[in-house]
mmCIF file of C-alpha atoms in Angstrom:
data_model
loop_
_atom_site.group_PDB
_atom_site.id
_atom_site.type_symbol
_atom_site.label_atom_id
_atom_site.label_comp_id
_atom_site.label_asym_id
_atom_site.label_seq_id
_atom_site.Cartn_x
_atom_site.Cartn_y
_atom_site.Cartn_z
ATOM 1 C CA UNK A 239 116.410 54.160 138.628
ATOM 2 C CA UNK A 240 119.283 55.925 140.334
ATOM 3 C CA UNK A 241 118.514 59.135 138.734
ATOM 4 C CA UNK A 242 114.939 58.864 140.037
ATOM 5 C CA UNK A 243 116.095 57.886 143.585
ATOM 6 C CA UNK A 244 118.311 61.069 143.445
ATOM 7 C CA UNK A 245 115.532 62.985 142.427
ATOM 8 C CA UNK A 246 112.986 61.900 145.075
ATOM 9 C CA UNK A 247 116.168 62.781 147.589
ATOM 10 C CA UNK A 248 116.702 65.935 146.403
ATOM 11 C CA UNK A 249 113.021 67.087 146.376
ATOM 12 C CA UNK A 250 112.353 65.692 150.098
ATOM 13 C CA UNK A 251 115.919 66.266 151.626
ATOM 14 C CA UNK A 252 116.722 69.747 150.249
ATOM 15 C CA UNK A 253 113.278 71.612 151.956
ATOM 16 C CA UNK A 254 113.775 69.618 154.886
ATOM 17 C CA UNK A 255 117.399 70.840 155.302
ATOM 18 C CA UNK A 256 115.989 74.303 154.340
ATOM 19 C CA UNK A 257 113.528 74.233 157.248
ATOM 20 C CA UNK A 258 115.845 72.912 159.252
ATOM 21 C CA UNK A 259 118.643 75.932 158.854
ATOM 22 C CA UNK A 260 115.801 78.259 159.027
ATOM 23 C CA UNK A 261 114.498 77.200 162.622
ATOM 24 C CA UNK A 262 118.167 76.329 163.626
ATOM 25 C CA UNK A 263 118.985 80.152 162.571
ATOM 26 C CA UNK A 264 115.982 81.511 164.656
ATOM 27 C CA UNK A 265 117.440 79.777 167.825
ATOM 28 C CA UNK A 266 120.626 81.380 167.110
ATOM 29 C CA UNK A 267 119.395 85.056 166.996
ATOM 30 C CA UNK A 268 117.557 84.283 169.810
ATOM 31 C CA UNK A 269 120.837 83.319 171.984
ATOM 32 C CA UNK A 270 122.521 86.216 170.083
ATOM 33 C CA UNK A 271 120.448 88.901 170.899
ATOM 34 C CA UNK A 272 118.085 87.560 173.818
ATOM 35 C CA UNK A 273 120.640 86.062 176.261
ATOM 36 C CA UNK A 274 124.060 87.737 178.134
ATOM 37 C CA UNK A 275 124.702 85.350 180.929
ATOM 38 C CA UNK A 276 126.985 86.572 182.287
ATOM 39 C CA UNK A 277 125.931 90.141 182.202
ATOM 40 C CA UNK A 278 128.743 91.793 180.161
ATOM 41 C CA UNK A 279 130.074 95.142 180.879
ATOM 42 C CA UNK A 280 130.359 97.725 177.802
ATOM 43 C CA UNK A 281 133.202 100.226 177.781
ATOM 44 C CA UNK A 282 132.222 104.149 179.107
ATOM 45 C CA UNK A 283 131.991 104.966 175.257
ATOM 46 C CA UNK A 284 129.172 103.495 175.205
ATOM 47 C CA UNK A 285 127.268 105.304 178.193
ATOM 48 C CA UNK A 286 125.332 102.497 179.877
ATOM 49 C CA UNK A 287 124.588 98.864 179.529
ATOM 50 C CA UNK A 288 121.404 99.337 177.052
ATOM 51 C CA UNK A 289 123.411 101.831 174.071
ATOM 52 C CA UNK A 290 126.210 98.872 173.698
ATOM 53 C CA UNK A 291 123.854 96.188 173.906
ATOM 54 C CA UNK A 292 121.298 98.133 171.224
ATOM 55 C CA UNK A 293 124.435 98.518 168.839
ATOM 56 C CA UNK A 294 124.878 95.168 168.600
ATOM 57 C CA UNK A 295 121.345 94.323 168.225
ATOM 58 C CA UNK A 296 121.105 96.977 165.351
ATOM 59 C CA UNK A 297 124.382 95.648 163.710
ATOM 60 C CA UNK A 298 122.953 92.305 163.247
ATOM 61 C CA UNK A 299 119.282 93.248 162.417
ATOM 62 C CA UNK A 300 118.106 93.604 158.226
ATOM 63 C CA UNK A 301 116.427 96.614 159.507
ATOM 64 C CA UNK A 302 118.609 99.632 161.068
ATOM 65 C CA UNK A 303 116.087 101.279 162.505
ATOM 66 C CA UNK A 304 116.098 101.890 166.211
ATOM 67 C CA UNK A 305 114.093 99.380 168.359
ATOM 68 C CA UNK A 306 111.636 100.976 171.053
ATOM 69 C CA UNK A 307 112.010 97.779 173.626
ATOM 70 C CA UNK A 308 114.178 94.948 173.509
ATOM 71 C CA UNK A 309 114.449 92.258 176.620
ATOM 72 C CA UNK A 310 117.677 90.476 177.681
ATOM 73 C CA UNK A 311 117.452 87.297 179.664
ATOM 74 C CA UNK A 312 120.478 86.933 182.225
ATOM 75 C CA UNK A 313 120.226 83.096 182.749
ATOM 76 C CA UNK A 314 121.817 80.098 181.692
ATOM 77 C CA UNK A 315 120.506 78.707 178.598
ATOM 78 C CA UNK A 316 119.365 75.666 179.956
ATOM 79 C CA UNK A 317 117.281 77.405 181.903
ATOM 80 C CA UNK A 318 115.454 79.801 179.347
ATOM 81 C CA UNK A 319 115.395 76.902 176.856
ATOM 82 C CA UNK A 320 113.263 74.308 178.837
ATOM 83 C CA UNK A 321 110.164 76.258 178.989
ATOM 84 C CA UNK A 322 109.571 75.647 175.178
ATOM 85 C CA UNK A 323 109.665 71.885 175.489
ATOM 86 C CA UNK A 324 105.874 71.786 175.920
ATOM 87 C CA UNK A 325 104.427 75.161 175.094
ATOM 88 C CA UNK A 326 101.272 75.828 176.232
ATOM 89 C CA UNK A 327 99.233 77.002 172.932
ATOM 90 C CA UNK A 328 99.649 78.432 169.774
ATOM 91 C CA UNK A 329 99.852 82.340 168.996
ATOM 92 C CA UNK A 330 98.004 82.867 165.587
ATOM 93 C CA UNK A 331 99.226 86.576 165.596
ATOM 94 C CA UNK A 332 102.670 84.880 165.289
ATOM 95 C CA UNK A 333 101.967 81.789 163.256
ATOM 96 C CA UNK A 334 104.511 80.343 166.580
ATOM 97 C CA UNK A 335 103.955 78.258 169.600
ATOM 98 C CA UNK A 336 104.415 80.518 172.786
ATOM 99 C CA UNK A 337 104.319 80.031 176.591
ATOM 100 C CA UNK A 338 105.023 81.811 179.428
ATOM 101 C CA UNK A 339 108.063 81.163 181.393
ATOM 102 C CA UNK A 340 107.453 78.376 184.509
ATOM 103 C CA UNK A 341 110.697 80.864 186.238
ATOM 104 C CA UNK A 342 110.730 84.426 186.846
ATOM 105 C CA UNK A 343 114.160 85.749 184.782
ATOM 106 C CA UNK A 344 116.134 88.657 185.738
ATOM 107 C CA UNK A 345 116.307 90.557 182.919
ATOM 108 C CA UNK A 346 117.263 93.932 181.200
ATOM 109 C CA UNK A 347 114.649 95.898 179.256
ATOM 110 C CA UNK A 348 116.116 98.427 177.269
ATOM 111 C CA UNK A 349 114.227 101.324 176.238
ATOM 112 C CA UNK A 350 114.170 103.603 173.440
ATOM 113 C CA UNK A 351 114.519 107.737 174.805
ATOM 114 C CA UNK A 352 113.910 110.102 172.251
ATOM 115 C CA UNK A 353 110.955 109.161 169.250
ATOM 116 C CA UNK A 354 113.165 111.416 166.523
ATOM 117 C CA UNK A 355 116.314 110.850 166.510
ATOM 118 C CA UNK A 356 118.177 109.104 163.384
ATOM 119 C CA UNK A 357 119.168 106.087 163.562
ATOM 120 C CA UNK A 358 123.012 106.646 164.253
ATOM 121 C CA UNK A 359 122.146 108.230 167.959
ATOM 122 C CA UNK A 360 119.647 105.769 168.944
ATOM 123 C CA UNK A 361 119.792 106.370 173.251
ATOM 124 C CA UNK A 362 118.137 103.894 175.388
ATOM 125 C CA UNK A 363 117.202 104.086 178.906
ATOM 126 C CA UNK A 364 117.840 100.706 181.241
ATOM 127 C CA UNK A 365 115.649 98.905 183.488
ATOM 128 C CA UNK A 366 116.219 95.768 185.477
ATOM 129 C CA UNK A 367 114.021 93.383 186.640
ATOM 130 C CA UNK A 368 112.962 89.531 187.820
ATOM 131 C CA UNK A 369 109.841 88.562 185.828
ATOM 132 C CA UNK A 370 108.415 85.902 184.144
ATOM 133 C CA UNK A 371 108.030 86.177 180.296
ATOM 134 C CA UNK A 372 106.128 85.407 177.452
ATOM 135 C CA UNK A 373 108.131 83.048 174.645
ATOM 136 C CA UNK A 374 107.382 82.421 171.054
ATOM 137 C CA UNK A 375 108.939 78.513 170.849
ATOM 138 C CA UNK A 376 110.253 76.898 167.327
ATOM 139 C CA UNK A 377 107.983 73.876 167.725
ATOM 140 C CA UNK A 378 105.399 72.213 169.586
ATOM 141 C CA UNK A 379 107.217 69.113 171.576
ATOM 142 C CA UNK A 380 110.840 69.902 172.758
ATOM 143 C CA UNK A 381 111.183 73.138 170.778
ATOM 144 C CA UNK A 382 113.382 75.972 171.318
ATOM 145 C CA UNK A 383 113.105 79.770 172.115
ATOM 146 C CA UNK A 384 112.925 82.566 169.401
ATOM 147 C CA UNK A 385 111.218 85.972 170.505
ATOM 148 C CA UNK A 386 110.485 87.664 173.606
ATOM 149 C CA UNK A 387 106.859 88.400 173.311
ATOM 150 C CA UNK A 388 106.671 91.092 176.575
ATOM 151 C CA UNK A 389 106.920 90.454 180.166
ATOM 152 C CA UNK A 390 104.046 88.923 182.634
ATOM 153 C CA UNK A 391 102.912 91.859 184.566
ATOM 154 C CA UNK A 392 103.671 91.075 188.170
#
């Protein structure tokens, strides 16, 4: 009886927890590489805002290859995170829920520069804008964000 118990636990409880880790690590890259508030300054080295920020984007992608657009959100979390507590549909492209911000977000697009170079010299150019954004969310009721789809044309 006890070793059936344990078995039933370990075949619900284990994929749960898996799920659970999964989603919880989606959140986290999110905050990672999706949110600087505050804006952090990168050392001359690094020649602009976008070239430190992309290195560290790069260093904790699988892939090394060198991004063509990335967004950065420059708010609080609380305020990025509550627009996934009710998303408004879901994106099949993305098998995800999305919405589109409530709040406009200032924000840093970074910008890939040349289309050949290898991916050690990866330059990016820097823009900086308030706009709202569209948001993949981890789940339907009180989710969480994960991806920047693009930015809500003004």
């Amino acid at each position: 009886m006890v070793l059936a118990r344990t078995l039933v636990l370990q075949l619900l409880l284990v994929p749960a927890l898996t799920f659970l880790s999964f989603s919880s690590s989606k959140v986290r890259n999110f905050r990672i590489l999706h949110v600087d508030f505050p804006k952090i300054t990168f050392a001359k080295g690094f020649h602009g805002y976008c070239n430190g920020l992309m290195s560290v984007v790069r260093g904790y992608s699988y892939d090394k290859h060198c991004p063509w657009i990335h967004y950065v959100l420059h708010a609080p979390w609380n305020q990025i995170s509550k627009n996934c507590k009710n998303p408004d549909s879901f994106c099949e492209d993305f098998s995800e829920y999305c919405t589109i911000s409530q709040d406009a977000f200032f924000l840093t697009t970074c910008t890939r520069r040349v289309i050949s170079e290898p991916p050690t010299t990866c330059q990016y150019n820097e823009t900086t804008s308030t706009q709202r954004v569209y948001l993949l969310c981890n789940k339907k009721f009180n989710g969480e964000p994960i991806y920047i789809v693009g930015l809500l044309e003004k």
